[in-house]
PDB file of C-alpha atoms in Angstrom:
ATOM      1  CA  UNK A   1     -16.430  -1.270  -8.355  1.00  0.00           C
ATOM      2  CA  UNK A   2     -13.475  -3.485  -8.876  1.00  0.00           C
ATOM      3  CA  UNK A   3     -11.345  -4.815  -6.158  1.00  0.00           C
ATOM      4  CA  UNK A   4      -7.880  -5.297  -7.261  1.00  0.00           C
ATOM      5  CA  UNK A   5      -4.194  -5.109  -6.257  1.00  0.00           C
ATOM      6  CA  UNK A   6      -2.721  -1.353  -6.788  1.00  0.00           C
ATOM      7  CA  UNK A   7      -1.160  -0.790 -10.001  1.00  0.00           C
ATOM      8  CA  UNK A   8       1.078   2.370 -10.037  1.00  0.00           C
ATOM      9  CA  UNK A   9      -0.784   3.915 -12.554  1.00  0.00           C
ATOM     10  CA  UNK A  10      -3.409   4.485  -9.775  1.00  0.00           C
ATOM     11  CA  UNK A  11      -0.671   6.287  -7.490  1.00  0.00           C
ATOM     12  CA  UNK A  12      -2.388  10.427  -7.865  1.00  0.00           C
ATOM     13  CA  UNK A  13      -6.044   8.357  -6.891  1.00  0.00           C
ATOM     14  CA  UNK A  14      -3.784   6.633  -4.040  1.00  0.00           C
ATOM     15  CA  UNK A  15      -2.631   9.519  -2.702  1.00  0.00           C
ATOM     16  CA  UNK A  16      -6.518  11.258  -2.460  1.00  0.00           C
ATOM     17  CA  UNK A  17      -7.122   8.005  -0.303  1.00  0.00           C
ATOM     18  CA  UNK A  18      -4.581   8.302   1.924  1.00  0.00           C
ATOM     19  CA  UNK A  19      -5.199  12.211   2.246  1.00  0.00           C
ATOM     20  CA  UNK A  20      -8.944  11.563   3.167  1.00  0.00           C
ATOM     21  CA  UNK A  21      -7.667   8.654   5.551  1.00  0.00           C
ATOM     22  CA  UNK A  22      -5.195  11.644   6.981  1.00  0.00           C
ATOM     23  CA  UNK A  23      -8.201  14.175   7.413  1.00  0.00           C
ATOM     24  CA  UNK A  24     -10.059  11.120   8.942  1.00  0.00           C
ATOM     25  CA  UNK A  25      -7.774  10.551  11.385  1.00  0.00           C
ATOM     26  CA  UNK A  26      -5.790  13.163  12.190  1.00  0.00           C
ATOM     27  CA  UNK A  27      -7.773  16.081  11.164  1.00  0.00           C
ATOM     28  CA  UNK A  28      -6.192  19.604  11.042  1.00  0.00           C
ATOM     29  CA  UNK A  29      -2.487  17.580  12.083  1.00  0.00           C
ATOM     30  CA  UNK A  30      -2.838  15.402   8.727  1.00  0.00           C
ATOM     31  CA  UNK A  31       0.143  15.396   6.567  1.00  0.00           C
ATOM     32  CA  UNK A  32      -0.443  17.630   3.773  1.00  0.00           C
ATOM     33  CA  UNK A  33       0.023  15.979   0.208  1.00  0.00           C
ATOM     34  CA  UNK A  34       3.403  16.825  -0.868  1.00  0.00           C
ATOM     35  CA  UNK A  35       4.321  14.880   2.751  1.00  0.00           C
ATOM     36  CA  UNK A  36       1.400  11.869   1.514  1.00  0.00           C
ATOM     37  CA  UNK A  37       2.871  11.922  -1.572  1.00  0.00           C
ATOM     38  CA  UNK A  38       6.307  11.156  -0.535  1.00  0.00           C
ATOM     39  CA  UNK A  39       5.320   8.692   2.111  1.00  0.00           C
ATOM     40  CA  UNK A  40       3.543   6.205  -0.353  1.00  0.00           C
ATOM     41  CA  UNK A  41       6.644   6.472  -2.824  1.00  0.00           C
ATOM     42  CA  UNK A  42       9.937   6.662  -0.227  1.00  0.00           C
ATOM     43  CA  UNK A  43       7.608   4.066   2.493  1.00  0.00           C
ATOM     44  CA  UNK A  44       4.417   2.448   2.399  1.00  0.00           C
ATOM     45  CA  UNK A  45       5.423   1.342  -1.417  1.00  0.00           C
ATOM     46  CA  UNK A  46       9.158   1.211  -0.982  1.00  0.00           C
ATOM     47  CA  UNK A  47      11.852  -1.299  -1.936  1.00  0.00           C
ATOM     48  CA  UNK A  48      11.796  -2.272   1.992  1.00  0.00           C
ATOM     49  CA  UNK A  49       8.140  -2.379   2.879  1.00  0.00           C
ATOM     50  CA  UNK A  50       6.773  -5.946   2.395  1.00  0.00           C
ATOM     51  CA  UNK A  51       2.975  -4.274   2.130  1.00  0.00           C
ATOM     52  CA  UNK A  52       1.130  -5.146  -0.614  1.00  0.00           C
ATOM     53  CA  UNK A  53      -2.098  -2.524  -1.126  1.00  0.00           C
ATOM     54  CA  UNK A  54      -5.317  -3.821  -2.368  1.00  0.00           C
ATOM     55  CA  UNK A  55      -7.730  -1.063  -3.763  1.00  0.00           C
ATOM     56  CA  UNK A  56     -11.266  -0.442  -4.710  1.00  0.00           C
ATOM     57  CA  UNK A  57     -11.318   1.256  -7.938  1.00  0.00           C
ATOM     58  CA  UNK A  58     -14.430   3.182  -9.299  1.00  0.00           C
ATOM     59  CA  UNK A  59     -13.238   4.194 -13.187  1.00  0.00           C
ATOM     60  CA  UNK A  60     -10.018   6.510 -11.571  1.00  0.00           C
ATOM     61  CA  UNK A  61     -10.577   7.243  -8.174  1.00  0.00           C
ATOM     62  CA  UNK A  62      -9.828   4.704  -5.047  1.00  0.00           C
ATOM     63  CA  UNK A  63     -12.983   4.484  -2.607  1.00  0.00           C
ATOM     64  CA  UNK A  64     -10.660   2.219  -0.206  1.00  0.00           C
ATOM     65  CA  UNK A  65      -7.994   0.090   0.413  1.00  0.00           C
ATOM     66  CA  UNK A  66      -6.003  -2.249   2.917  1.00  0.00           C
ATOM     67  CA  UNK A  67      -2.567  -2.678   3.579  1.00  0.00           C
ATOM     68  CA  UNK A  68      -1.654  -6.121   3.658  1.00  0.00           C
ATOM     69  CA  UNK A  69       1.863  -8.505   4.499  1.00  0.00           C
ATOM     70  CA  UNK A  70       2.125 -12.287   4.576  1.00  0.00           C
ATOM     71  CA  UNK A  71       3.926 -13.668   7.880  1.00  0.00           C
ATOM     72  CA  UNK A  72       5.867 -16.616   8.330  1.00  0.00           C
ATOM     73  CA  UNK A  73       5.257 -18.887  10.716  1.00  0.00           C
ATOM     74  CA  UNK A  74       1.656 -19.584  11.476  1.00  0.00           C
ATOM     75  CA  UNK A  75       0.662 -23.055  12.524  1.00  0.00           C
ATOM     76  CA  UNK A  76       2.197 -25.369  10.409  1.00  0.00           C
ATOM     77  CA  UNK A  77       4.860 -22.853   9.236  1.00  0.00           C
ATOM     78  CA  UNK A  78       2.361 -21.824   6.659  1.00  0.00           C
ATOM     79  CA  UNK A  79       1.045 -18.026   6.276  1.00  0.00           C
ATOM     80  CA  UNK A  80      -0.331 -15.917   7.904  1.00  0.00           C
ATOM     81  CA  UNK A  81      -2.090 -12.503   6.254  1.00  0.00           C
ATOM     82  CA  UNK A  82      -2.431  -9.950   8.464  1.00  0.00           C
ATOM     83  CA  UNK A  83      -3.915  -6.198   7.688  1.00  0.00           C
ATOM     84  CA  UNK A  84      -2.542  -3.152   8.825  1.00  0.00           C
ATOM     85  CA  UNK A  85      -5.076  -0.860   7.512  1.00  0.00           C
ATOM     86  CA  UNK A  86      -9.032  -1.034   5.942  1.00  0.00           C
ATOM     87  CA  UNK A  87     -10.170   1.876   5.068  1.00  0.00           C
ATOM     88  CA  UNK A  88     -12.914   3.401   2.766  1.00  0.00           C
ATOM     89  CA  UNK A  89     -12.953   7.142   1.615  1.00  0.00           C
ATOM     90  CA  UNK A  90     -15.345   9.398   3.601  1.00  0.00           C
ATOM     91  CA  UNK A  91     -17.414   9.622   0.354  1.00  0.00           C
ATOM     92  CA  UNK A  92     -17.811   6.397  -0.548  1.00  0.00           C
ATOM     93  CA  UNK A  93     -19.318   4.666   3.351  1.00  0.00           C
ATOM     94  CA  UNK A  94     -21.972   2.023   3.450  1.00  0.00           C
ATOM     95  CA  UNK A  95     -22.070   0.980   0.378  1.00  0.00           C
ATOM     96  CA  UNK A  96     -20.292  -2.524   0.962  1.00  0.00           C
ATOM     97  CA  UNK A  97     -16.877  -1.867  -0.030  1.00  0.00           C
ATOM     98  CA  UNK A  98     -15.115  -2.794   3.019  1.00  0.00           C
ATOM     99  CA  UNK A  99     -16.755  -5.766   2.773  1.00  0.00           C
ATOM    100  CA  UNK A 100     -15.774  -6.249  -0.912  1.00  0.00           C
ATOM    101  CA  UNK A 101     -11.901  -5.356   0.286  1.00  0.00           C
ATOM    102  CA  UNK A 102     -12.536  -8.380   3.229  1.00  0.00           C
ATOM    103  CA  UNK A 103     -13.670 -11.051   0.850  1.00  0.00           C
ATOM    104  CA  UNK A 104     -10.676 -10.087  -1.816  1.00  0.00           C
ATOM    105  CA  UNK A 105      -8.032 -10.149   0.936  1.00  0.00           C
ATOM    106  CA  UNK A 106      -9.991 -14.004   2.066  1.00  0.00           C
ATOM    107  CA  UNK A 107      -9.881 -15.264  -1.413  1.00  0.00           C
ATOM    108  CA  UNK A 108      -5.971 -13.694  -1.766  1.00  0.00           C
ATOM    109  CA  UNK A 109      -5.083 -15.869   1.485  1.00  0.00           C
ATOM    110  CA  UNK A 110      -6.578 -19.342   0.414  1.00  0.00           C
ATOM    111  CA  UNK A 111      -4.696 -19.105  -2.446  1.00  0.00           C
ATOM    112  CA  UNK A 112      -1.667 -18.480  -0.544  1.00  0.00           C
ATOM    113  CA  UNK A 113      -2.309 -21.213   1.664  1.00  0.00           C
ATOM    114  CA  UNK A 114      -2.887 -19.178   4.778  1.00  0.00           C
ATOM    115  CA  UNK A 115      -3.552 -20.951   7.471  1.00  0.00           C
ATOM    116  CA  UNK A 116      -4.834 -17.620   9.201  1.00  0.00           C
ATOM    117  CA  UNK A 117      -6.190 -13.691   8.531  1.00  0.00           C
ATOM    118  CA  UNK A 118      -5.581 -11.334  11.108  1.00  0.00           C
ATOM    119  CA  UNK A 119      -5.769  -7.567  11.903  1.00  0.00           C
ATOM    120  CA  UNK A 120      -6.387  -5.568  14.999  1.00  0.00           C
ATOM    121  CA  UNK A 121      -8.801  -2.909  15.543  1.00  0.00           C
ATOM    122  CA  UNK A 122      -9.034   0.354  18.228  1.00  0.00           C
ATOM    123  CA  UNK A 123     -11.226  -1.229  21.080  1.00  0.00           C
ATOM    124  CA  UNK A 124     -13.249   2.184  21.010  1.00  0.00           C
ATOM    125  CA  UNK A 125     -13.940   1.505  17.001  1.00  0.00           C
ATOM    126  CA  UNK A 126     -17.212  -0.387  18.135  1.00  0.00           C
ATOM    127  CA  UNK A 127     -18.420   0.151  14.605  1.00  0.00           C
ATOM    128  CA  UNK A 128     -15.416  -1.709  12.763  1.00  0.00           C
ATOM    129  CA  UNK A 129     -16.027  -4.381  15.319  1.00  0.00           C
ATOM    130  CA  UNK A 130     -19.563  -4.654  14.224  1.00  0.00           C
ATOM    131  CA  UNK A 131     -18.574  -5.002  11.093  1.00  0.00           C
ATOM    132  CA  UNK A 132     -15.863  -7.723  11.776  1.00  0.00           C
ATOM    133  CA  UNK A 133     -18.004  -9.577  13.928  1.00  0.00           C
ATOM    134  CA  UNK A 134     -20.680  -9.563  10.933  1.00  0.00           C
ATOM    135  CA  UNK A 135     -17.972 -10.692   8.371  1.00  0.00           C
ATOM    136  CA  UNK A 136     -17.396 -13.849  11.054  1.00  0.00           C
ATOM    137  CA  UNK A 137     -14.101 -12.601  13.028  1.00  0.00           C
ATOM    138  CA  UNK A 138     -13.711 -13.513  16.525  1.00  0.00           C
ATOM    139  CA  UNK A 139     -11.997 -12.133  18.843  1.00  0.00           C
ATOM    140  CA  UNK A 140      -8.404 -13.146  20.346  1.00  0.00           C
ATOM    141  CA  UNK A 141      -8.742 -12.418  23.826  1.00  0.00           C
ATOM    142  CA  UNK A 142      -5.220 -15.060  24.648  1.00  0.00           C
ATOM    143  CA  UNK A 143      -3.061 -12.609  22.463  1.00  0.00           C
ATOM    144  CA  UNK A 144      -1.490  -9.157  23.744  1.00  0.00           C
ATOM    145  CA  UNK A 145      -0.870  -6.503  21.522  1.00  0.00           C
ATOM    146  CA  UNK A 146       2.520  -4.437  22.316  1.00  0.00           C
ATOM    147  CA  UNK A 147       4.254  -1.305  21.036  1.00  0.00           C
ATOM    148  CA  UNK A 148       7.442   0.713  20.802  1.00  0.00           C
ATOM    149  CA  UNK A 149       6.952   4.412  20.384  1.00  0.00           C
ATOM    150  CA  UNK A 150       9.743   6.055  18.487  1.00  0.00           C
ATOM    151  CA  UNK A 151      11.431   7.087  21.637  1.00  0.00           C
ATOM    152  CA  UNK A 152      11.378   3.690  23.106  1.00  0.00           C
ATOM    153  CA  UNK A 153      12.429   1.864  19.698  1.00  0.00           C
ATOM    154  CA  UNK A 154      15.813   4.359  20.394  1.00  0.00           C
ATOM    155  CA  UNK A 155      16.061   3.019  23.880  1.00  0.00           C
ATOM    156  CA  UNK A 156      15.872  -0.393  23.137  1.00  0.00           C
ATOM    157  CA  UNK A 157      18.572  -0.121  20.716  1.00  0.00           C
ATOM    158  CA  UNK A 158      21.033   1.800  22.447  1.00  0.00           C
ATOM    159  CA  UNK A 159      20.248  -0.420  25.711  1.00  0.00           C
ATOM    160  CA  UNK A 160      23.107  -2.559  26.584  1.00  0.00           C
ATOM    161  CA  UNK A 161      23.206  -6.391  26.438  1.00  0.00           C
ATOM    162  CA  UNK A 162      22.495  -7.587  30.148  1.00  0.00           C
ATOM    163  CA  UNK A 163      25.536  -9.041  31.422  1.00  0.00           C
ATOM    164  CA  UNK A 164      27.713  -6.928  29.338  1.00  0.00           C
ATOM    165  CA  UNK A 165      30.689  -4.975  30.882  1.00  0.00           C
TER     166      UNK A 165
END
């Protein structure tokens, strides 16, 4: 297994990934891979993006992967590396790679000088928090997490300034 930033030479073995993520997640409401397909390239590995993908490669296929940024500020105005997404294929479970992704990603943000490494997790996932927890996370209990649905994002922006006539 060999943990590595994705190359694009890996993007058919990306988009299995992501479909198995889709089937984990969303079952029979998954995108279907035409719709995957075109999501990596227009999106998640677009011009615009700022996500960087790290992937477990075994010979051509991807057992996992995380979606990663870099933030500015964290303490100090240093970085910060924060993790959208860890995942690991449905076929390829308990056999350490999420741990192998982890310890990549901590070695990527010393040499960045991060100052921090943060991600969320569902609060019903007690299983990824286990697994946190093991790899010697804590929790944030003084932060909040908030969200915009699509719908609301429109709101917001066609919301007047208060105070304007």
């Amino acid at each position: 297994m060999h943990i590595a930033f994705f190359e694009p030479a890996n993007f058919d073995a990306l988009a299995v990934a992501f479909q198995d993520m889709g089937q984990h997640y969303f079952g029979h409401a998954a995108p279907n891979e035409e719709n995957v397909r075109l999501a990596l390239a227009n999106e998640i590995l677009g011009d615009d993006s700022g996500v960087r993908l790290v992937v477990a490669l075994n010979g051509n296929q991807i057992a996992g992967f995380a979606t990663v940024s870099i933030l500015y500020p964290a303490p100090g105005f240093k970085g910060q590396l924060f993790m959208k997404d860890l995942y690991v294929c449905s076929a390829w479970r308990g056999q350490g790679i999420g741990e192998k992704i982890m310890r990549f990603l901590a070695a990527y943000a010393l040499d960045k000088g991060c100052v921090r490494f943060d991600w969320t997790a569902e609060d019903t996932n007690l299983a990824a928090i286990a697994f946190y927890e093991r790899l010697g996370a804590n929790k944030v209990p003084e932060k909040v997490y908030f969200r915009l649905t699509q719908s609301e994002i429109q709101a917001l922006a066609a919301k007047p300034p208060e105070g304007s006539a």
